[in-house]
Coordinates of N, CA and C in Angstrom, one line a residue:
M1 N 102.2 126.6 136.8 CA 101.6 126.2 138.0 C 100.7 125.2 137.6
L2 N 99.7 125.4 136.7 CA 98.7 124.5 136.3 C 99.3 123.2 135.7
R3 N 100.4 123.3 135.1 CA 101.1 122.2 134.5 C 101.6 121.3 135.5
S4 N 102.3 121.8 136.6 CA 102.9 121.0 137.6 C 101.8 120.4 138.5
A5 N 100.6 121.0 138.7 CA 99.5 120.5 139.4 C 98.9 119.3 138.6
L6 N 98.8 119.4 137.2 CA 98.3 118.3 136.4 C 99.2 117.1 136.5
I7 N 100.6 117.3 136.5 CA 101.6 116.3 136.6 C 101.4 115.6 137.9
L8 N 101.2 116.3 139.0 CA 101.1 115.8 140.3 C 99.8 114.8 140.4
V9 N 98.7 115.4 139.9 CA 97.5 114.6 139.9 C 97.6 113.3 139.1
L10 N 98.1 113.4 137.9 CA 98.4 112.2 137.1 C 99.2 111.2 137.7
S11 N 100.3 111.7 138.4 CA 101.3 110.7 139.0 C 100.6 109.9 140.2
L12 N 99.7 110.7 140.9 CA 98.9 110.1 142.0 C 97.9 109.1 141.5
V13 N 97.3 109.4 140.4 CA 96.4 108.5 139.8 C 97.1 107.2 139.3
A14 N 98.3 107.4 138.8 CA 99.0 106.3 138.2 C 99.7 105.4 139.3
L15 N 99.9 105.8 140.4 CA 100.5 105.0 141.5 C 99.7 103.8 141.9
P16 N 98.5 103.8 142.1 CA 97.7 102.6 142.5 C 97.8 101.5 141.3
A17 N 97.8 102.0 140.2 CA 97.9 101.1 138.9 C 99.1 100.2 138.9
L18 N 100.2 100.8 139.4 CA 101.5 100.2 139.4 C 101.4 99.0 140.4
G19 N 100.8 99.1 141.6 CA 100.7 98.1 142.6 C 99.6 97.0 142.3
Q20 N 98.8 97.2 141.5 CA 97.7 96.3 141.2 C 98.1 95.0 140.6
E21 N 97.5 94.0 141.0 CA 97.9 92.6 140.5 C 97.3 92.4 139.1
R22 N 98.0 91.6 138.3 CA 97.5 91.3 137.0 C 97.4 89.9 136.9
S23 N 96.5 89.5 135.9 CA 96.3 88.0 135.8 C 96.2 87.7 134.4
S24 N 96.6 86.4 134.0 CA 96.4 85.9 132.6 C 95.0 85.6 132.4
R25 N 94.6 85.4 131.2 CA 93.3 85.0 130.9 C 93.0 83.6 131.4
A26 N 91.9 83.5 132.2 CA 91.5 82.1 132.7 C 91.2 81.1 131.5
R27 N 91.7 80.0 131.6 CA 91.3 79.0 130.6 C 90.7 77.8 131.2
V28 N 89.8 77.2 130.5 CA 89.0 76.0 131.0 C 89.6 74.7 130.5
S29 N 89.4 73.6 131.3 CA 89.9 72.3 130.8 C 88.8 71.9 129.8
A30 N 89.3 70.8 129.0 CA 88.4 70.3 128.0 C 87.0 69.7 128.4
N31 N 87.1 69.2 129.7 CA 85.8 68.7 130.2 C 84.9 69.9 130.9
G32 N 85.5 71.0 131.0 CA 84.8 72.2 131.6 C 84.9 72.2 133.1
T33 N 85.6 71.3 133.8 CA 85.6 71.2 135.2 C 86.5 72.2 135.9
F34 N 87.8 72.4 135.4 CA 88.8 73.2 135.9 C 89.2 74.5 135.1
T35 N 89.7 75.4 135.9 CA 90.3 76.6 135.2 C 91.7 76.8 135.7
V36 N 92.4 77.5 134.9 CA 93.8 77.8 135.3 C 94.1 79.3 134.8
R37 N 94.9 79.9 135.8 CA 95.3 81.3 135.5 C 96.5 81.6 136.3
L38 N 97.3 82.6 135.8 CA 98.5 83.0 136.6 C 98.1 84.4 137.1
V39 N 98.3 84.7 138.4 CA 98.2 86.0 138.9 C 99.6 86.5 139.3
Q40 N 99.8 87.7 138.8 CA 101.1 88.3 139.2 C 100.9 89.5 140.2
H41 N 101.3 89.3 141.3 CA 101.1 90.2 142.5 C 102.0 91.3 142.4
A42 N 103.2 91.1 142.1 CA 104.2 92.2 141.9 C 105.3 91.6 141.2
A43 N 106.3 92.4 140.8 CA 107.4 91.8 139.9 C 108.1 90.7 140.7
G44 N 108.2 89.5 140.1 CA 108.8 88.3 140.7 C 108.0 87.5 141.7
K45 N 106.7 88.0 141.9 CA 105.7 87.4 142.8 C 104.5 86.9 142.2
C46 N 104.3 85.6 141.9 CA 103.2 85.1 141.1 C 102.6 83.8 141.8
T47 N 101.4 83.5 141.4 CA 100.8 82.3 141.8 C 100.0 81.7 140.6
L48 N 100.3 80.5 140.3 CA 99.5 79.7 139.4 C 98.4 79.1 140.1
E49 N 97.2 79.4 139.6 CA 95.9 78.9 140.4 C 95.1 77.9 139.4
V50 N 94.8 76.8 140.0 CA 94.0 75.8 139.4 C 92.7 75.7 140.3
A51 N 91.6 76.0 139.7 CA 90.3 76.0 140.4 C 89.2 75.3 139.8
K52 N 88.2 75.0 140.6 CA 86.9 74.5 140.1 C 85.9 75.6 140.4
E53 N 84.7 75.3 140.1 CA 83.6 76.3 140.3 C 83.5 76.6 141.8
S54 N 83.7 75.6 142.6 CA 83.6 75.6 144.1 C 84.6 76.3 144.7
G55 N 85.8 76.6 144.0 CA 86.9 77.3 144.5 C 88.3 76.7 144.2
P56 N 89.3 77.2 144.8 CA 90.7 76.8 144.4 C 90.9 75.3 144.7
V57 N 91.6 74.6 143.8 CA 92.0 73.2 144.0 C 93.4 73.1 144.5
W58 N 94.3 73.9 143.8 CA 95.7 73.9 144.2 C 96.4 75.2 143.6
T59 N 97.4 75.6 144.2 CA 98.1 76.8 143.8 C 99.7 76.5 143.9
L60 N 100.3 77.2 143.0 CA 101.8 77.0 143.0 C 102.4 78.5 143.1
K61 N 103.0 78.8 144.2 CA 103.5 80.1 144.5 C 104.9 80.3 143.7
Q62 N 104.8 80.4 142.4 CA 106.0 80.5 141.5 C 105.6 81.3 140.2
C63 N 106.5 82.0 139.7 CA 106.2 82.6 138.4 C 106.7 81.7 137.4
V64 N 105.7 80.9 136.8 CA 105.9 79.9 135.8 C 105.9 80.5 134.4
G65 N 105.5 81.8 134.3 CA 105.4 82.4 133.1 C 104.9 83.8 133.3
G66 N 104.4 84.5 132.2 CA 103.9 85.8 132.4 C 102.4 85.9 132.1
V67 N 101.8 87.0 132.3 CA 100.4 87.0 132.1 C 99.9 87.0 130.7
D68 N 100.8 87.2 129.7 CA 100.5 87.1 128.3 C 100.8 85.7 127.7
D69 N 101.3 84.8 128.6 CA 101.5 83.5 128.1 C 100.3 82.7 128.0
L70 N 100.3 81.5 127.4 CA 99.1 80.6 127.3 C 99.1 79.5 128.3
Y71 N 98.0 79.3 129.0 CA 97.9 78.3 130.0 C 96.8 77.2 129.7
F72 N 97.1 76.0 129.9 CA 96.1 75.0 129.6 C 96.1 74.0 130.7
V73 N 95.0 73.6 131.2 CA 94.8 72.7 132.4 C 94.3 71.3 131.9
S74 N 94.8 70.2 132.5 CA 94.3 68.8 132.2 C 92.8 68.6 132.8
N75 N 92.3 67.6 132.3 CA 90.9 67.2 132.6 C 90.8 66.8 134.2
D76 N 91.8 66.3 134.7 CA 91.8 66.0 136.1 C 92.4 67.1 137.0
G77 N 92.8 68.3 136.4 CA 93.2 69.3 137.1 C 94.5 69.2 137.8
E78 N 95.3 68.2 137.5 CA 96.6 67.9 138.1 C 97.8 68.5 137.4
R79 N 97.6 68.8 136.1 CA 98.8 69.3 135.3 C 98.3 70.5 134.5
V80 N 99.4 71.3 134.2 CA 99.2 72.5 133.5 C 100.3 72.6 132.3
W81 N 100.0 72.9 131.3 CA 101.0 73.3 130.2 C 101.0 74.8 130.1
V82 N 102.2 75.4 130.1 CA 102.4 76.8 129.8 C 103.2 76.9 128.4
M83 N 102.6 77.8 127.5 CA 103.2 78.0 126.3 C 103.7 79.4 126.2
F84 N 104.9 79.6 125.7 CA 105.5 80.9 125.7 C 105.5 81.4 124.2
P85 N 104.4 82.1 123.7 CA 104.4 82.5 122.3 C 105.5 83.5 122.0
L86 N 106.0 84.3 123.0 CA 107.1 85.2 122.8 C 108.2 84.7 123.7
A87 N 108.8 83.7 123.2 CA 109.9 83.1 124.0 C 111.2 83.8 123.9
P88 N 111.9 83.9 125.0 CA 113.3 84.6 125.0 C 114.3 83.8 124.2
K89 N 115.2 84.4 123.5 CA 116.1 83.7 122.6 C 117.1 83.0 123.5
G90 N 117.5 81.7 123.0 CA 118.5 81.0 123.7 C 119.9 81.5 123.5
T91 N 120.8 81.1 124.4 CA 122.1 81.6 124.3 C 123.2 80.6 124.0
V92 N 122.8 79.3 124.3 CA 123.8 78.2 124.2 C 123.6 77.4 122.9
K93 N 124.6 77.3 122.1 CA 124.6 76.5 120.8 C 124.3 75.0 121.1
L94 N 123.4 74.4 120.3 CA 123.1 73.0 120.5 C 124.4 72.3 119.9
S95 N 124.7 71.1 120.5 CA 125.8 70.2 120.0 C 125.2 69.2 119.2
G96 N 126.1 68.6 118.3 CA 125.7 67.5 117.4 C 125.7 68.0 115.9
K97 N 125.9 66.9 115.1 CA 126.1 67.2 113.7 C 124.7 67.8 113.1
Q98 N 123.5 67.3 113.5 CA 122.3 67.7 112.9 C 122.0 69.2 113.2
Y99 N 122.7 69.7 114.3 CA 122.5 71.2 114.7 C 123.6 72.1 114.3
K100 N 124.5 71.6 113.4 CA 125.7 72.4 113.0 C 125.2 73.8 112.4
K101 N 124.1 73.9 111.7 CA 123.7 75.1 111.1 C 122.6 75.8 111.8
V102 N 122.2 75.3 113.0 CA 121.3 75.9 113.8 C 121.8 77.0 114.7
P103 N 121.3 78.2 114.8 CA 121.8 79.3 115.5 C 121.6 79.0 117.1
A104 N 122.3 79.7 118.0 CA 122.2 79.5 119.4 C 120.8 79.9 119.9
W105 N 120.2 81.0 119.2 CA 119.0 81.5 119.7 C 117.8 80.6 119.6
A106 N 118.0 79.5 118.7 CA 117.0 78.5 118.6 C 116.9 77.5 119.7
N107 N 117.8 77.5 120.6 CA 117.9 76.6 121.7 C 117.2 77.3 122.9
T108 N 115.8 77.3 123.0 CA 115.1 78.0 124.0 C 113.8 77.1 124.3
V109 N 113.4 77.2 125.5 CA 112.2 76.6 126.1 C 111.0 77.4 125.6
V110 N 110.1 76.7 125.0 CA 108.9 77.3 124.4 C 107.6 76.8 125.2
A111 N 107.6 75.7 126.0 CA 106.6 75.2 126.8 C 107.0 74.3 127.9
E112 N 106.3 74.4 129.0 CA 106.6 73.8 130.2 C 105.4 73.2 130.8
Q113 N 105.5 72.1 131.4 CA 104.4 71.4 132.1 C 104.7 71.5 133.6
Y114 N 103.6 71.9 134.4 CA 103.7 71.9 135.8 C 102.7 71.1 136.5
G115 N 102.9 70.7 137.8 CA 102.1 70.0 138.6 C 102.0 70.7 139.9
R116 N 101.4 70.1 140.8 CA 101.2 70.7 142.2 C 102.7 71.1 142.9
E117 N 103.6 70.1 142.6 CA 104.9 70.3 143.2 C 105.9 71.2 142.4
G118 N 105.6 71.5 141.2 CA 106.5 72.3 140.3 C 106.6 71.8 139.0
R119 N 107.7 72.1 138.2 CA 107.9 71.8 136.9 C 108.1 70.3 136.7
L120 N 107.4 69.7 135.7 CA 107.5 68.3 135.3 C 108.3 68.1 134.1
Q121 N 108.2 68.9 133.1 CA 108.9 68.7 131.9 C 108.9 69.9 131.0
E122 N 109.8 70.0 130.0 CA 109.8 71.2 129.2 C 110.0 70.7 127.8
R123 N 109.6 71.7 126.8 CA 109.8 71.4 125.4 C 110.5 72.7 124.9
R124 N 111.5 72.3 124.0 CA 112.3 73.5 123.4 C 111.8 73.7 121.9
L125 N 112.2 74.8 121.4 CA 111.8 75.1 120.0 C 112.2 74.0 119.0
M126 N 113.4 73.3 119.2 CA 113.8 72.4 118.3 C 113.0 71.1 118.3
N127 N 112.2 70.9 119.4 CA 111.2 69.7 119.5 C 110.1 70.0 118.5
F128 N 109.9 71.1 118.1 CA 108.8 71.4 117.1 C 109.1 71.9 115.8
V129 N 110.3 72.5 115.7 CA 110.8 73.1 114.4 C 112.0 72.4 114.0
S130 N 112.0 72.0 112.8 CA 113.2 71.2 112.3 C 114.3 72.3 112.0
P131 N 115.6 71.8 111.9 CA 116.7 72.7 111.5 C 116.4 73.5 110.2
R132 N 115.7 72.8 109.3 CA 115.5 73.5 108.0 C 114.4 74.6 108.1
E133 N 113.5 74.5 109.1 CA 112.5 75.5 109.3 C 112.8 76.6 110.3
V134 N 114.0 76.6 110.8 CA 114.4 77.7 111.7 C 114.3 79.0 111.1
S135 N 114.5 79.1 109.8 CA 114.4 80.5 109.1 C 112.9 81.1 109.2
E136 N 112.0 80.2 109.4 CA 110.6 80.6 109.4 C 110.3 81.4 110.7
V137 N 111.0 81.1 111.8 CA 110.8 81.7 113.1 C 111.1 83.2 113.0
R138 N 110.2 84.0 113.6 CA 110.3 85.4 113.5 C 111.1 85.9 114.7
Q139 N 112.3 86.7 114.4 CA 113.1 87.1 115.5 C 112.8 88.6 115.8
L140 N 112.8 88.9 117.1 CA 112.7 90.2 117.6 C 114.0 90.5 118.3
G141 N 114.2 91.6 119.0 CA 115.4 92.0 119.7 C 115.8 90.8 120.5
Q142 N 115.2 90.5 121.6 CA 115.5 89.6 122.6 C 114.7 88.3 122.6
H143 N 113.6 88.3 121.8 CA 112.6 87.2 121.7 C 112.3 86.7 120.3
L144 N 111.5 85.7 120.3 CA 111.2 85.2 119.0 C 109.7 84.7 119.1
K145 N 109.1 84.8 117.8 CA 107.7 84.3 117.7 C 107.8 83.0 116.9
W146 N 107.2 82.0 117.4 CA 107.2 80.7 116.8 C 105.9 80.0 116.5
L147 N 104.8 80.5 117.1 CA 103.4 80.0 117.1 C 102.5 80.7 116.1
E148 N 101.8 80.0 115.4 CA 100.8 80.6 114.5 C 99.6 81.0 115.3
G149 N 99.0 82.0 114.9 CA 97.6 82.5 115.5 C 97.8 83.3 116.7
V150 N 98.9 83.8 117.1 CA 99.1 84.6 118.2 C 100.1 85.7 118.0
L151 N 100.1 86.9 118.6 CA 101.0 88.0 118.4 C 101.1 88.4 117.1
G152 N 100.0 88.4 116.3 CA 100.0 89.0 114.9 C 100.5 88.1 113.8
V153 N 100.9 86.8 114.2 CA 101.2 85.8 113.3 C 100.0 85.1 112.6
P154 N 99.8 85.2 111.4 CA 98.5 84.6 110.8 C 98.4 83.1 111.0
G155 N 97.3 82.6 111.1 CA 97.1 81.2 111.4 C 96.1 80.9 112.4
K156 N 95.9 79.6 112.8 CA 95.0 79.2 114.0 C 95.8 79.1 115.2
G157 N 95.2 79.7 116.2 CA 95.9 79.6 117.4 C 95.8 78.4 118.2
P158 N 96.7 78.2 119.2 CA 96.7 77.0 120.1 C 95.3 76.7 120.7
R159 N 94.9 75.5 120.7 CA 93.5 75.2 121.2 C 93.6 73.9 121.9
L160 N 92.7 73.7 122.9 CA 92.6 72.5 123.7 C 91.3 71.7 123.1
T161 N 91.6 70.4 122.6 CA 90.6 69.7 122.0 C 89.8 68.9 123.0
D162 N 88.6 68.3 122.6 CA 87.8 67.6 123.4 C 88.5 66.4 124.1
A163 N 89.4 65.8 123.3 CA 90.2 64.7 123.9 C 91.3 65.2 124.9
G164 N 91.4 66.4 125.2 CA 92.3 66.9 126.2 C 93.7 67.1 125.7
R165 N 93.9 67.3 124.4 CA 95.1 67.5 123.9 C 95.2 69.0 123.5
I166 N 96.5 69.6 123.5 CA 96.7 70.9 123.0 C 97.2 70.8 121.5
E167 N 96.5 71.4 120.6 CA 97.0 71.3 119.2 C 97.3 72.7 118.8
F168 N 98.4 72.8 118.0 CA 98.9 74.1 117.5 C 99.7 74.0 116.4
E169 N 100.0 75.1 115.6 CA 100.8 75.1 114.4 C 102.0 76.1 114.7
T170 N 103.1 75.5 114.3 CA 104.4 76.4 114.3 C 104.4 77.3 113.1
V171 N 105.3 78.2 113.0 CA 105.4 79.1 111.9 C 105.7 78.5 110.6
G172 N 106.1 77.2 110.6 CA 106.4 76.4 109.4 C 105.2 75.8 108.9
S173 N 104.0 76.1 109.5 CA 102.7 75.5 109.3 C 102.6 73.9 109.5
K174 N 103.5 73.4 110.5 CA 103.3 72.1 110.8 C 102.4 72.0 112.1
S175 N 101.5 71.0 112.1 CA 100.7 70.8 113.4 C 101.5 69.9 114.4
H176 N 101.2 70.2 115.6 CA 101.8 69.5 116.7 C 100.8 69.3 117.8
Q177 N 101.1 68.4 118.8 CA 100.1 68.2 119.9 C 101.0 68.1 121.1
L178 N 100.5 68.6 122.3 CA 101.1 68.3 123.6 C 99.9 67.6 124.4
T179 N 100.3 66.5 125.0 CA 99.4 65.7 125.8 C 99.8 65.9 127.4
F180 N 98.7 65.8 128.2 CA 99.0 65.9 129.6 C 99.5 64.5 130.2

């Protein structure tokens, strides 16, 4: 009897937590004017919010990533880069002679740029990792780790520079930049 009452109380306490919205960590632009974050209201219902201190500047009602992904906003607040440190594995093999030895899982999107109207561009793993460095990428069941400094991978994490560029290192210890 006591056990069933305890289970009932615990399930009632857990129910509100299931319906609560979650959000990504808010990140600030290089000039300190804008912030960006993703708010997940429910499964499949999200809002990307770009705001100033005075309030929201624009929102995009679309799940552009998850709450654990990395978001960076430009100095003018018009563009946002989303980086997926735990990217899903690709399923389509790349064509071309230079990709002959590259597995299909390496053909995956690892970063996307968004504006007020939606997606502007994307970057794939092979934009940052050469075919010879693919073996450095850490594979999990359905995902892969490709960035240093996040998710337990040693190194320096992605950062926004004063010049408004995103600098990061891939698991092969090569430095890269994304510009807005």
